[in-house]
Amino acid sequence: MMEYPKYKKVLFCTDFSENADYAFDFAYGITKRDEGLLYILHVIPENPHQAYADGFITTEDLEKIQKAVEEDIANNYKERYEKKIEDRITFEIVTRSGREDEEILEFAKKENVDIIVLGTHGRTGIEHVFFGSVAEKVLRHSPFPVFIIPDRKKLERS
């Protein structure tokens, strides 16, 4: 009988979309099966117009916005993922800012993860050209195995 690899450090990447929630089930299942550590990572994309916006927003308002964003992210972690995790599963919540694919890969290398799990939105055509695919970029540049979960809606239509 062939032994499957053990994934002791599983990196799950989320944008808090419905498909990310679907991909979480796979990351969680791997972590539970292998009694590993689950990293739950969200990357806040950089706003290319931030410097422009700073000229129109007071520091106080900017701090309020930042606090509201942080609270929203914390609530998303709690409602979407933490509630589903059993006591015996070890996990860490991580939030970063920057270009999504770069931050994911940088974190994965820093923590020397065993596998990266993320969902894809399945964009095609012109939408894919303009927005690209974080999953595709991670897959192309990752030295680690990458488990990409396709859009569940596309699976249901098949």
XYZ file of C-alpha atoms in Angstrom, residues 4-10 30-37 113-116 145:
20
model
C 0.427 9.439 1.032
C 2.481 12.487 1.984
C 1.780 14.087 5.333
C 0.929 17.774 5.189
C 1.864 19.101 8.617
C 1.690 22.784 7.615
C -1.309 23.674 5.473
C -6.167 17.830 5.058
C -5.148 19.466 8.338
C -7.465 17.262 10.367
C -6.396 14.074 8.565
C -2.693 14.775 9.047
C -2.995 16.405 12.493
C -1.197 19.451 11.182
C -1.153 23.201 11.610
C 4.493 25.057 4.423
C 3.801 21.617 2.987
C 0.842 22.585 0.775
C -1.076 25.687 -0.295
C 2.414 21.721 -3.893
